[in-house]
PDB file of N, CA, C and O in Angstrom:
ATOM      1  N   UNK D  23      50.514   1.064 -21.925  1.00  0.00           N
ATOM      2  CA  UNK D  23      50.170   0.508 -23.224  1.00  0.00           C
ATOM      3  C   UNK D  23      49.431   1.559 -24.032  1.00  0.00           C
ATOM      4  O   UNK D  23      48.448   2.129 -23.595  1.00  0.00           O
ATOM      5  N   UNK D  24      49.895   1.814 -25.224  1.00  0.00           N
ATOM      6  CA  UNK D  24      49.316   2.832 -26.081  1.00  0.00           C
ATOM      7  C   UNK D  24      48.527   2.144 -27.184  1.00  0.00           C
ATOM      8  O   UNK D  24      49.089   1.637 -28.138  1.00  0.00           O
ATOM      9  N   UNK D  25      47.196   2.107 -27.055  1.00  0.00           N
ATOM     10  CA  UNK D  25      46.382   1.451 -28.067  1.00  0.00           C
ATOM     11  C   UNK D  25      45.640   2.448 -28.948  1.00  0.00           C
ATOM     12  O   UNK D  25      44.658   2.108 -29.574  1.00  0.00           O
ATOM     13  N   UNK D  26      46.098   3.697 -29.024  1.00  0.00           N
ATOM     14  CA  UNK D  26      45.468   4.670 -29.910  1.00  0.00           C
ATOM     15  C   UNK D  26      45.751   4.337 -31.366  1.00  0.00           C
ATOM     16  O   UNK D  26      44.996   4.723 -32.239  1.00  0.00           O
ATOM     17  N   UNK D  27      46.844   3.606 -31.643  1.00  0.00           N
ATOM     18  CA  UNK D  27      47.145   3.237 -33.022  1.00  0.00           C
ATOM     19  C   UNK D  27      46.205   2.136 -33.514  1.00  0.00           C
ATOM     20  O   UNK D  27      46.025   1.968 -34.699  1.00  0.00           O
ATOM     21  N   UNK D  28      45.577   1.384 -32.602  1.00  0.00           N
ATOM     22  CA  UNK D  28      44.681   0.303 -32.981  1.00  0.00           C
ATOM     23  C   UNK D  28      43.247   0.782 -33.177  1.00  0.00           C
ATOM     24  O   UNK D  28      42.438   0.057 -33.713  1.00  0.00           O
ATOM     25  N   UNK D  29      42.948   1.974 -32.732  1.00  0.00           N
ATOM     26  CA  UNK D  29      41.578   2.489 -32.840  1.00  0.00           C
ATOM     27  C   UNK D  29      41.351   3.129 -34.205  1.00  0.00           C
ATOM     28  O   UNK D  29      42.182   3.890 -34.681  1.00  0.00           O
ATOM     29  N   UNK D  30      40.197   2.847 -34.839  1.00  0.00           N
ATOM     30  CA  UNK D  30      39.897   3.512 -36.109  1.00  0.00           C
ATOM     31  C   UNK D  30      39.570   4.989 -35.873  1.00  0.00           C
ATOM     32  O   UNK D  30      39.136   5.377 -34.787  1.00  0.00           O
ATOM     33  N   UNK D  31      39.789   5.797 -36.877  1.00  0.00           N
ATOM     34  CA  UNK D  31      39.483   7.226 -36.773  1.00  0.00           C
ATOM     35  C   UNK D  31      37.974   7.415 -36.640  1.00  0.00           C
ATOM     36  O   UNK D  31      37.182   6.694 -37.258  1.00  0.00           O
ATOM     37  N   UNK D  32      37.581   8.365 -35.816  1.00  0.00           N
ATOM     38  CA  UNK D  32      36.152   8.644 -35.641  1.00  0.00           C
ATOM     39  C   UNK D  32      35.632   9.385 -36.871  1.00  0.00           C
ATOM     40  O   UNK D  32      36.223  10.372 -37.306  1.00  0.00           O
ATOM     41  N   UNK D  33      34.494   8.942 -37.425  1.00  0.00           N
ATOM     42  CA  UNK D  33      33.944   9.586 -38.616  1.00  0.00           C
ATOM     43  C   UNK D  33      33.231  10.893 -38.265  1.00  0.00           C
ATOM     44  O   UNK D  33      32.960  11.183 -37.105  1.00  0.00           O
ATOM     45  N   UNK D  34      32.899  11.651 -39.307  1.00  0.00           N
ATOM     46  CA  UNK D  34      32.159  12.897 -39.137  1.00  0.00           C
ATOM     47  C   UNK D  34      30.743  12.626 -38.640  1.00  0.00           C
ATOM     48  O   UNK D  34      30.191  13.397 -37.883  1.00  0.00           O
ATOM     49  N   UNK D  35      30.171  11.505 -39.077  1.00  0.00           N
ATOM     50  CA  UNK D  35      28.801  11.155 -38.682  1.00  0.00           C
ATOM     51  C   UNK D  35      28.768   9.681 -38.278  1.00  0.00           C
ATOM     52  O   UNK D  35      29.327   8.835 -38.973  1.00  0.00           O
ATOM     53  N   UNK D  36      28.099   9.394 -37.155  1.00  0.00           N
ATOM     54  CA  UNK D  36      28.067   8.034 -36.631  1.00  0.00           C
ATOM     55  C   UNK D  36      26.733   7.779 -35.948  1.00  0.00           C
ATOM     56  O   UNK D  36      26.197   8.663 -35.287  1.00  0.00           O
ATOM     57  N   UNK D  37      26.208   6.561 -36.110  1.00  0.00           N
ATOM     58  CA  UNK D  37      24.945   6.161 -35.501  1.00  0.00           C
ATOM     59  C   UNK D  37      25.144   4.846 -34.761  1.00  0.00           C
ATOM     60  O   UNK D  37      25.957   4.018 -35.169  1.00  0.00           O
ATOM     61  N   UNK D  38      24.381   4.639 -33.680  1.00  0.00           N
ATOM     62  CA  UNK D  38      24.465   3.379 -32.947  1.00  0.00           C
ATOM     63  C   UNK D  38      23.468   2.348 -33.478  1.00  0.00           C
ATOM     64  O   UNK D  38      23.495   1.210 -33.062  1.00  0.00           O
ATOM     65  N   UNK D  39      22.610   2.740 -34.416  1.00  0.00           N
ATOM     66  CA  UNK D  39      21.611   1.842 -34.997  1.00  0.00           C
ATOM     67  C   UNK D  39      22.260   0.999 -36.104  1.00  0.00           C
ATOM     68  O   UNK D  39      22.726   1.551 -37.104  1.00  0.00           O
ATOM     69  N   UNK D  40      22.304  -0.330 -35.965  1.00  0.00           N
ATOM     70  CA  UNK D  40      22.945  -1.176 -36.984  1.00  0.00           C
ATOM     71  C   UNK D  40      22.297  -1.094 -38.365  1.00  0.00           C
ATOM     72  O   UNK D  40      22.931  -1.424 -39.360  1.00  0.00           O
ATOM     73  N   UNK D  41      21.059  -0.642 -38.460  1.00  0.00           N
ATOM     74  CA  UNK D  41      20.392  -0.519 -39.759  1.00  0.00           C
ATOM     75  C   UNK D  41      20.768   0.768 -40.489  1.00  0.00           C
ATOM     76  O   UNK D  41      20.450   0.922 -41.662  1.00  0.00           O
ATOM     77  N   UNK D  42      21.443   1.681 -39.824  1.00  0.00           N
ATOM     78  CA  UNK D  42      21.805   2.968 -40.404  1.00  0.00           C
ATOM     79  C   UNK D  42      23.030   2.839 -41.312  1.00  0.00           C
ATOM     80  O   UNK D  42      23.934   2.061 -41.021  1.00  0.00           O
ATOM     81  N   UNK D  43      23.087   3.607 -42.391  1.00  0.00           N
ATOM     82  CA  UNK D  43      24.298   3.593 -43.228  1.00  0.00           C
ATOM     83  C   UNK D  43      25.501   4.234 -42.515  1.00  0.00           C
ATOM     84  O   UNK D  43      26.626   4.091 -42.970  1.00  0.00           O
ATOM     85  N   UNK D  44      25.276   4.907 -41.404  1.00  0.00           N
ATOM     86  CA  UNK D  44      26.345   5.573 -40.662  1.00  0.00           C
ATOM     87  C   UNK D  44      26.837   4.736 -39.476  1.00  0.00           C
ATOM     88  O   UNK D  44      27.586   5.214 -38.639  1.00  0.00           O
ATOM     89  N   UNK D  45      26.443   3.482 -39.408  1.00  0.00           N
ATOM     90  CA  UNK D  45      26.865   2.567 -38.350  1.00  0.00           C
ATOM     91  C   UNK D  45      28.198   1.933 -38.735  1.00  0.00           C
ATOM     92  O   UNK D  45      28.402   1.543 -39.884  1.00  0.00           O
ATOM     93  N   UNK D  46      29.124   1.827 -37.774  1.00  0.00           N
ATOM     94  CA  UNK D  46      30.412   1.171 -37.999  1.00  0.00           C
ATOM     95  C   UNK D  46      30.747   0.330 -36.769  1.00  0.00           C
ATOM     96  O   UNK D  46      31.070   0.871 -35.712  1.00  0.00           O
ATOM     97  N   UNK D  47      30.659  -0.983 -36.901  1.00  0.00           N
ATOM     98  CA  UNK D  47      30.857  -1.893 -35.763  1.00  0.00           C
ATOM     99  C   UNK D  47      32.274  -1.815 -35.200  1.00  0.00           C
ATOM    100  O   UNK D  47      32.473  -1.985 -34.003  1.00  0.00           O
ATOM    101  N   UNK D  48      33.277  -1.562 -36.040  1.00  0.00           N
ATOM    102  CA  UNK D  48      34.671  -1.516 -35.574  1.00  0.00           C
ATOM    103  C   UNK D  48      34.884  -0.399 -34.563  1.00  0.00           C
ATOM    104  O   UNK D  48      35.683  -0.541 -33.630  1.00  0.00           O
ATOM    105  N   UNK D  49      34.170   0.692 -34.709  1.00  0.00           N
ATOM    106  CA  UNK D  49      34.314   1.823 -33.783  1.00  0.00           C
ATOM    107  C   UNK D  49      33.719   1.479 -32.427  1.00  0.00           C
ATOM    108  O   UNK D  49      34.259   1.850 -31.391  1.00  0.00           O
ATOM    109  N   UNK D  50      32.631   0.720 -32.396  1.00  0.00           N
ATOM    110  CA  UNK D  50      31.953   0.412 -31.140  1.00  0.00           C
ATOM    111  C   UNK D  50      32.633  -0.697 -30.342  1.00  0.00           C
ATOM    112  O   UNK D  50      32.148  -1.071 -29.279  1.00  0.00           O
ATOM    113  N   UNK D  51      33.754  -1.207 -30.825  1.00  0.00           N
ATOM    114  CA  UNK D  51      34.561  -2.120 -30.016  1.00  0.00           C
ATOM    115  C   UNK D  51      35.274  -1.342 -28.907  1.00  0.00           C
ATOM    116  O   UNK D  51      35.765  -1.926 -27.962  1.00  0.00           O
ATOM    117  N   UNK D  52      35.342  -0.027 -29.045  1.00  0.00           N
ATOM    118  CA  UNK D  52      35.935   0.871 -28.056  1.00  0.00           C
ATOM    119  C   UNK D  52      34.844   1.797 -27.539  1.00  0.00           C
ATOM    120  O   UNK D  52      33.840   2.006 -28.201  1.00  0.00           O
ATOM    121  N   UNK D  53      35.050   2.377 -26.368  1.00  0.00           N
ATOM    122  CA  UNK D  53      34.060   3.311 -25.830  1.00  0.00           C
ATOM    123  C   UNK D  53      34.222   4.674 -26.487  1.00  0.00           C
ATOM    124  O   UNK D  53      35.324   5.211 -26.535  1.00  0.00           O
ATOM    125  N   UNK D  54      33.117   5.213 -26.967  1.00  0.00           N
ATOM    126  CA  UNK D  54      33.106   6.512 -27.632  1.00  0.00           C
ATOM    127  C   UNK D  54      32.359   7.499 -26.741  1.00  0.00           C
ATOM    128  O   UNK D  54      31.289   7.188 -26.228  1.00  0.00           O
ATOM    129  N   UNK D  55      32.918   8.678 -26.567  1.00  0.00           N
ATOM    130  CA  UNK D  55      32.264   9.731 -25.809  1.00  0.00           C
ATOM    131  C   UNK D  55      31.876  10.877 -26.721  1.00  0.00           C
ATOM    132  O   UNK D  55      32.527  11.118 -27.741  1.00  0.00           O
ATOM    133  N   UNK D  56      30.815  11.596 -26.365  1.00  0.00           N
ATOM    134  CA  UNK D  56      30.327  12.728 -27.153  1.00  0.00           C
ATOM    135  C   UNK D  56      30.169  13.927 -26.231  1.00  0.00           C
ATOM    136  O   UNK D  56      29.591  13.814 -25.153  1.00  0.00           O
ATOM    137  N   UNK D  57      30.672  15.069 -26.672  1.00  0.00           N
ATOM    138  CA  UNK D  57      30.451  16.333 -25.964  1.00  0.00           C
ATOM    139  C   UNK D  57      29.620  17.242 -26.853  1.00  0.00           C
ATOM    140  O   UNK D  57      29.909  17.395 -28.027  1.00  0.00           O
ATOM    141  N   UNK D  58      28.593  17.839 -26.269  1.00  0.00           N
ATOM    142  CA  UNK D  58      27.767  18.831 -26.961  1.00  0.00           C
ATOM    143  C   UNK D  58      27.882  20.114 -26.161  1.00  0.00           C
ATOM    144  O   UNK D  58      27.505  20.149 -24.979  1.00  0.00           O
ATOM    145  N   UNK D  59      28.406  21.150 -26.782  1.00  0.00           N
ATOM    146  CA  UNK D  59      28.634  22.442 -26.122  1.00  0.00           C
ATOM    147  C   UNK D  59      29.452  22.268 -24.837  1.00  0.00           C
ATOM    148  O   UNK D  59      29.108  22.787 -23.782  1.00  0.00           O
ATOM    149  N   UNK D  60      30.553  21.513 -24.939  1.00  0.00           N
ATOM    150  CA  UNK D  60      31.502  21.272 -23.846  1.00  0.00           C
ATOM    151  C   UNK D  60      30.890  20.536 -22.654  1.00  0.00           C
ATOM    152  O   UNK D  60      31.415  20.594 -21.557  1.00  0.00           O
ATOM    153  N   UNK D  61      29.784  19.835 -22.855  1.00  0.00           N
ATOM    154  CA  UNK D  61      29.152  19.050 -21.809  1.00  0.00           C
ATOM    155  C   UNK D  61      29.002  17.617 -22.316  1.00  0.00           C
ATOM    156  O   UNK D  61      28.418  17.389 -23.377  1.00  0.00           O
ATOM    157  N   UNK D  62      29.537  16.652 -21.563  1.00  0.00           N
ATOM    158  CA  UNK D  62      29.501  15.273 -22.012  1.00  0.00           C
ATOM    159  C   UNK D  62      28.089  14.695 -21.912  1.00  0.00           C
ATOM    160  O   UNK D  62      27.402  14.877 -20.915  1.00  0.00           O
ATOM    161  N   UNK D  63      27.676  13.983 -22.987  1.00  0.00           N
ATOM    162  CA  UNK D  63      26.349  13.362 -23.038  1.00  0.00           C
ATOM    163  C   UNK D  63      26.519  11.859 -23.162  1.00  0.00           C
ATOM    164  O   UNK D  63      27.379  11.390 -23.890  1.00  0.00           O
ATOM    165  N   UNK D  64      25.658  11.117 -22.468  1.00  0.00           N
ATOM    166  CA  UNK D  64      25.741   9.659 -22.530  1.00  0.00           C
ATOM    167  C   UNK D  64      24.546   9.044 -23.250  1.00  0.00           C
ATOM    168  O   UNK D  64      24.476   7.832 -23.382  1.00  0.00           O
ATOM    169  N   UNK D  65      23.618   9.870 -23.731  1.00  0.00           N
ATOM    170  CA  UNK D  65      22.393   9.355 -24.348  1.00  0.00           C
ATOM    171  C   UNK D  65      22.310   9.618 -25.852  1.00  0.00           C
ATOM    172  O   UNK D  65      21.239   9.575 -26.431  1.00  0.00           O
ATOM    173  N   UNK D  66      23.439   9.836 -26.513  1.00  0.00           N
ATOM    174  CA  UNK D  66      23.453  10.192 -27.929  1.00  0.00           C
ATOM    175  C   UNK D  66      23.249   8.943 -28.793  1.00  0.00           C
ATOM    176  O   UNK D  66      23.923   7.946 -28.622  1.00  0.00           O
ATOM    177  N   UNK D  67      22.282   9.006 -29.710  1.00  0.00           N
ATOM    178  CA  UNK D  67      22.002   7.914 -30.642  1.00  0.00           C
ATOM    179  C   UNK D  67      22.755   8.105 -31.960  1.00  0.00           C
ATOM    180  O   UNK D  67      23.139   7.138 -32.596  1.00  0.00           O
ATOM    181  N   UNK D  68      22.937   9.362 -32.389  1.00  0.00           N
ATOM    182  CA  UNK D  68      23.602   9.674 -33.646  1.00  0.00           C
ATOM    183  C   UNK D  68      24.182  11.075 -33.534  1.00  0.00           C
ATOM    184  O   UNK D  68      23.644  11.913 -32.830  1.00  0.00           O
ATOM    185  N   UNK D  69      25.297  11.315 -34.236  1.00  0.00           N
ATOM    186  CA  UNK D  69      25.874  12.650 -34.227  1.00  0.00           C
ATOM    187  C   UNK D  69      26.444  13.002 -35.596  1.00  0.00           C
ATOM    188  O   UNK D  69      26.726  12.117 -36.403  1.00  0.00           O
ATOM    189  N   UNK D  70      26.597  14.302 -35.849  1.00  0.00           N
ATOM    190  CA  UNK D  70      27.260  14.805 -37.048  1.00  0.00           C
ATOM    191  C   UNK D  70      28.078  16.015 -36.621  1.00  0.00           C
ATOM    192  O   UNK D  70      27.524  17.026 -36.175  1.00  0.00           O
ATOM    193  N   UNK D  71      29.388  15.914 -36.741  1.00  0.00           N
ATOM    194  CA  UNK D  71      30.272  16.977 -36.289  1.00  0.00           C
ATOM    195  C   UNK D  71      30.203  18.180 -37.226  1.00  0.00           C
ATOM    196  O   UNK D  71      30.084  19.317 -36.781  1.00  0.00           O
ATOM    197  N   UNK D  72      30.250  17.953 -38.548  1.00  0.00           N
ATOM    198  CA  UNK D  72      30.296  19.069 -39.500  1.00  0.00           C
ATOM    199  C   UNK D  72      29.005  19.891 -39.501  1.00  0.00           C
ATOM    200  O   UNK D  72      29.049  21.105 -39.684  1.00  0.00           O
ATOM    201  N   UNK D  73      27.859  19.246 -39.287  1.00  0.00           N
ATOM    202  CA  UNK D  73      26.586  19.964 -39.259  1.00  0.00           C
ATOM    203  C   UNK D  73      26.245  20.449 -37.860  1.00  0.00           C
ATOM    204  O   UNK D  73      25.326  21.252 -37.687  1.00  0.00           O
ATOM    205  N   UNK D  74      26.934  19.954 -36.827  1.00  0.00           N
ATOM    206  CA  UNK D  74      26.762  20.439 -35.461  1.00  0.00           C
ATOM    207  C   UNK D  74      25.471  20.010 -34.790  1.00  0.00           C
ATOM    208  O   UNK D  74      24.763  20.839 -34.221  1.00  0.00           O
ATOM    209  N   UNK D  75      25.148  18.705 -34.809  1.00  0.00           N
ATOM    210  CA  UNK D  75      23.946  18.232 -34.131  1.00  0.00           C
ATOM    211  C   UNK D  75      24.154  16.829 -33.577  1.00  0.00           C
ATOM    212  O   UNK D  75      25.016  16.095 -34.021  1.00  0.00           O
ATOM    213  N   UNK D  76      23.327  16.495 -32.605  1.00  0.00           N
ATOM    214  CA  UNK D  76      23.238  15.140 -32.064  1.00  0.00           C
ATOM    215  C   UNK D  76      21.762  14.784 -31.974  1.00  0.00           C
ATOM    216  O   UNK D  76      20.917  15.667 -31.854  1.00  0.00           O
ATOM    217  N   UNK D  77      21.467  13.490 -32.030  1.00  0.00           N
ATOM    218  CA  UNK D  77      20.099  13.018 -31.844  1.00  0.00           C
ATOM    219  C   UNK D  77      20.047  12.232 -30.547  1.00  0.00           C
ATOM    220  O   UNK D  77      20.869  11.335 -30.325  1.00  0.00           O
ATOM    221  N   UNK D  78      19.088  12.596 -29.698  1.00  0.00           N
ATOM    222  CA  UNK D  78      18.900  11.948 -28.399  1.00  0.00           C
ATOM    223  C   UNK D  78      17.442  11.522 -28.264  1.00  0.00           C
ATOM    224  O   UNK D  78      16.556  12.090 -28.904  1.00  0.00           O
ATOM    225  N   UNK D  79      17.162  10.512 -27.432  1.00  0.00           N
ATOM    226  CA  UNK D  79      15.770  10.081 -27.233  1.00  0.00           C
ATOM    227  C   UNK D  79      14.924  11.189 -26.615  1.00  0.00           C
ATOM    228  O   UNK D  79      15.389  11.939 -25.764  1.00  0.00           O
ATOM    229  N   UNK D  80      13.677  11.276 -27.066  1.00  0.00           N
ATOM    230  CA  UNK D  80      12.735  12.280 -26.559  1.00  0.00           C
ATOM    231  C   UNK D  80      11.872  11.637 -25.483  1.00  0.00           C
ATOM    232  O   UNK D  80      10.751  11.214 -25.743  1.00  0.00           O
ATOM    233  N   UNK D  81      12.410  11.518 -24.292  1.00  0.00           N
ATOM    234  CA  UNK D  81      11.658  10.912 -23.188  1.00  0.00           C
ATOM    235  C   UNK D  81      11.467   9.427 -23.388  1.00  0.00           C
ATOM    236  O   UNK D  81      12.341   8.737 -23.888  1.00  0.00           O
ATOM    237  N   UNK D  82      10.290   8.938 -23.000  1.00  0.00           N
ATOM    238  CA  UNK D  82       9.995   7.511 -23.114  1.00  0.00           C
ATOM    239  C   UNK D  82       9.156   7.180 -24.337  1.00  0.00           C
ATOM    240  O   UNK D  82       8.721   6.042 -24.506  1.00  0.00           O
ATOM    241  N   UNK D  83       8.909   8.150 -25.199  1.00  0.00           N
ATOM    242  CA  UNK D  83       8.059   7.954 -26.371  1.00  0.00           C
ATOM    243  C   UNK D  83       8.725   7.008 -27.368  1.00  0.00           C
ATOM    244  O   UNK D  83       9.924   7.065 -27.598  1.00  0.00           O
ATOM    245  N   UNK D  84       7.911   6.120 -27.944  1.00  0.00           N
ATOM    246  CA  UNK D  84       8.388   5.165 -28.938  1.00  0.00           C
ATOM    247  C   UNK D  84       7.611   5.326 -30.232  1.00  0.00           C
ATOM    248  O   UNK D  84       6.434   5.708 -30.222  1.00  0.00           O
ATOM    249  N   UNK D  85       8.256   4.994 -31.353  1.00  0.00           N
ATOM    250  CA  UNK D  85       7.533   4.998 -32.615  1.00  0.00           C
ATOM    251  C   UNK D  85       6.798   3.672 -32.780  1.00  0.00           C
ATOM    252  O   UNK D  85       6.822   2.817 -31.897  1.00  0.00           O
ATOM    253  N   UNK D  86       6.131   3.474 -33.891  1.00  0.00           N
ATOM    254  CA  UNK D  86       5.305   2.269 -34.068  1.00  0.00           C
ATOM    255  C   UNK D  86       6.123   0.988 -34.193  1.00  0.00           C
ATOM    256  O   UNK D  86       5.589  -0.108 -34.083  1.00  0.00           O
ATOM    257  N   UNK D  87       7.436   1.108 -34.414  1.00  0.00           N
ATOM    258  CA  UNK D  87       8.299  -0.072 -34.485  1.00  0.00           C
ATOM    259  C   UNK D  87       8.999  -0.351 -33.166  1.00  0.00           C
ATOM    260  O   UNK D  87       9.808  -1.261 -33.081  1.00  0.00           O
ATOM    261  N   UNK D  88       8.727   0.461 -32.150  1.00  0.00           N
ATOM    262  CA  UNK D  88       9.313   0.245 -30.839  1.00  0.00           C
ATOM    263  C   UNK D  88      10.636   0.946 -30.608  1.00  0.00           C
ATOM    264  O   UNK D  88      11.271   0.756 -29.581  1.00  0.00           O
ATOM    265  N   UNK D  89      11.050   1.764 -31.558  1.00  0.00           N
ATOM    266  CA  UNK D  89      12.291   2.524 -31.416  1.00  0.00           C
ATOM    267  C   UNK D  89      11.994   3.856 -30.737  1.00  0.00           C
ATOM    268  O   UNK D  89      10.911   4.420 -30.912  1.00  0.00           O
ATOM    269  N   UNK D  90      12.944   4.401 -29.978  1.00  0.00           N
ATOM    270  CA  UNK D  90      12.683   5.686 -29.325  1.00  0.00           C
ATOM    271  C   UNK D  90      12.572   6.826 -30.342  1.00  0.00           C
ATOM    272  O   UNK D  90      13.259   6.826 -31.361  1.00  0.00           O
ATOM    273  N   UNK D  91      11.665   7.770 -30.058  1.00  0.00           N
ATOM    274  CA  UNK D  91      11.590   8.979 -30.880  1.00  0.00           C
ATOM    275  C   UNK D  91      12.802   9.840 -30.545  1.00  0.00           C
ATOM    276  O   UNK D  91      13.181   9.962 -29.379  1.00  0.00           O
ATOM    277  N   UNK D  92      13.398  10.425 -31.575  1.00  0.00           N
ATOM    278  CA  UNK D  92      14.635  11.179 -31.385  1.00  0.00           C
ATOM    279  C   UNK D  92      14.414  12.662 -31.585  1.00  0.00           C
ATOM    280  O   UNK D  92      13.622  13.086 -32.421  1.00  0.00           O
ATOM    281  N   UNK D  93      15.148  13.447 -30.800  1.00  0.00           N
ATOM    282  CA  UNK D  93      15.145  14.903 -30.907  1.00  0.00           C
ATOM    283  C   UNK D  93      16.538  15.339 -31.324  1.00  0.00           C
ATOM    284  O   UNK D  93      17.532  14.804 -30.833  1.00  0.00           O
ATOM    285  N   UNK D  94      16.608  16.313 -32.232  1.00  0.00           N
ATOM    286  CA  UNK D  94      17.888  16.817 -32.693  1.00  0.00           C
ATOM    287  C   UNK D  94      18.272  18.053 -31.873  1.00  0.00           C
ATOM    288  O   UNK D  94      17.497  19.005 -31.795  1.00  0.00           O
ATOM    289  N   UNK D  95      19.456  18.008 -31.262  1.00  0.00           N
ATOM    290  CA  UNK D  95      19.997  19.145 -30.516  1.00  0.00           C
ATOM    291  C   UNK D  95      21.182  19.698 -31.287  1.00  0.00           C
ATOM    292  O   UNK D  95      22.030  18.935 -31.759  1.00  0.00           O
ATOM    293  N   UNK D  96      21.257  21.018 -31.408  1.00  0.00           N
ATOM    294  CA  UNK D  96      22.328  21.642 -32.181  1.00  0.00           C
ATOM    295  C   UNK D  96      23.340  22.324 -31.270  1.00  0.00           C
ATOM    296  O   UNK D  96      22.999  22.794 -30.190  1.00  0.00           O
ATOM    297  N   UNK D  97      24.574  22.367 -31.727  1.00  0.00           N
ATOM    298  CA  UNK D  97      25.646  23.009 -30.980  1.00  0.00           C
ATOM    299  C   UNK D  97      26.993  22.499 -31.458  1.00  0.00           C
ATOM    300  O   UNK D  97      27.116  21.853 -32.493  1.00  0.00           O
ATOM    301  N   UNK D  98      28.021  22.762 -30.661  1.00  0.00           N
ATOM    302  CA  UNK D  98      29.377  22.318 -30.978  1.00  0.00           C
ATOM    303  C   UNK D  98      29.530  20.858 -30.537  1.00  0.00           C
ATOM    304  O   UNK D  98      29.402  20.544 -29.362  1.00  0.00           O
ATOM    305  N   UNK D  99      29.804  19.965 -31.493  1.00  0.00           N
ATOM    306  CA  UNK D  99      29.882  18.532 -31.231  1.00  0.00           C
ATOM    307  C   UNK D  99      31.338  18.075 -31.293  1.00  0.00           C
ATOM    308  O   UNK D  99      32.066  18.412 -32.228  1.00  0.00           O
ATOM    309  N   UNK D 100      31.750  17.299 -30.288  1.00  0.00           N
ATOM    310  CA  UNK D 100      33.091  16.692 -30.261  1.00  0.00           C
ATOM    311  C   UNK D 100      32.927  15.211 -29.958  1.00  0.00           C
ATOM    312  O   UNK D 100      32.207  14.844 -29.032  1.00  0.00           O
ATOM    313  N   UNK D 101      33.609  14.366 -30.715  1.00  0.00           N
ATOM    314  CA  UNK D 101      33.618  12.924 -30.459  1.00  0.00           C
ATOM    315  C   UNK D 101      35.030  12.522 -30.039  1.00  0.00           C
ATOM    316  O   UNK D 101      36.008  13.050 -30.554  1.00  0.00           O
ATOM    317  N   UNK D 102      35.125  11.576 -29.091  1.00  0.00           N
ATOM    318  CA  UNK D 102      36.427  11.150 -28.594  1.00  0.00           C
ATOM    319  C   UNK D 102      36.326   9.727 -28.054  1.00  0.00           C
ATOM    320  O   UNK D 102      35.247   9.237 -27.770  1.00  0.00           O
ATOM    321  N   UNK D 103      37.474   9.078 -27.980  1.00  0.00           N
ATOM    322  CA  UNK D 103      37.557   7.765 -27.351  1.00  0.00           C
ATOM    323  C   UNK D 103      37.824   7.956 -25.871  1.00  0.00           C
ATOM    324  O   UNK D 103      38.603   8.813 -25.469  1.00  0.00           O
ATOM    325  N   UNK D 104      37.196   7.141 -25.031  1.00  0.00           N
ATOM    326  CA  UNK D 104      37.419   7.213 -23.599  1.00  0.00           C
ATOM    327  C   UNK D 104      38.600   6.358 -23.209  1.00  0.00           C
ATOM    328  O   UNK D 104      38.935   5.414 -23.789  1.00  0.00           O
TER     329      UNK D 104
END
């Protein structure tokens, strides 16, 4: 079964936070994978392919609203469906 025609195209920038303007619920109906510098990451909160960065949690630290503090890592970013 070929369901690649049913999947929406992956955007240049995507966030898992529903409050973000870069959030798209239709994409998260499928599993999305992210590679940074040819190494797959499972902890990515947001990515931008054209600018070459991903945001990942910085340990267990939380901000005052209870959200994880994020660190920006730079490199070659690839997004794909699993």
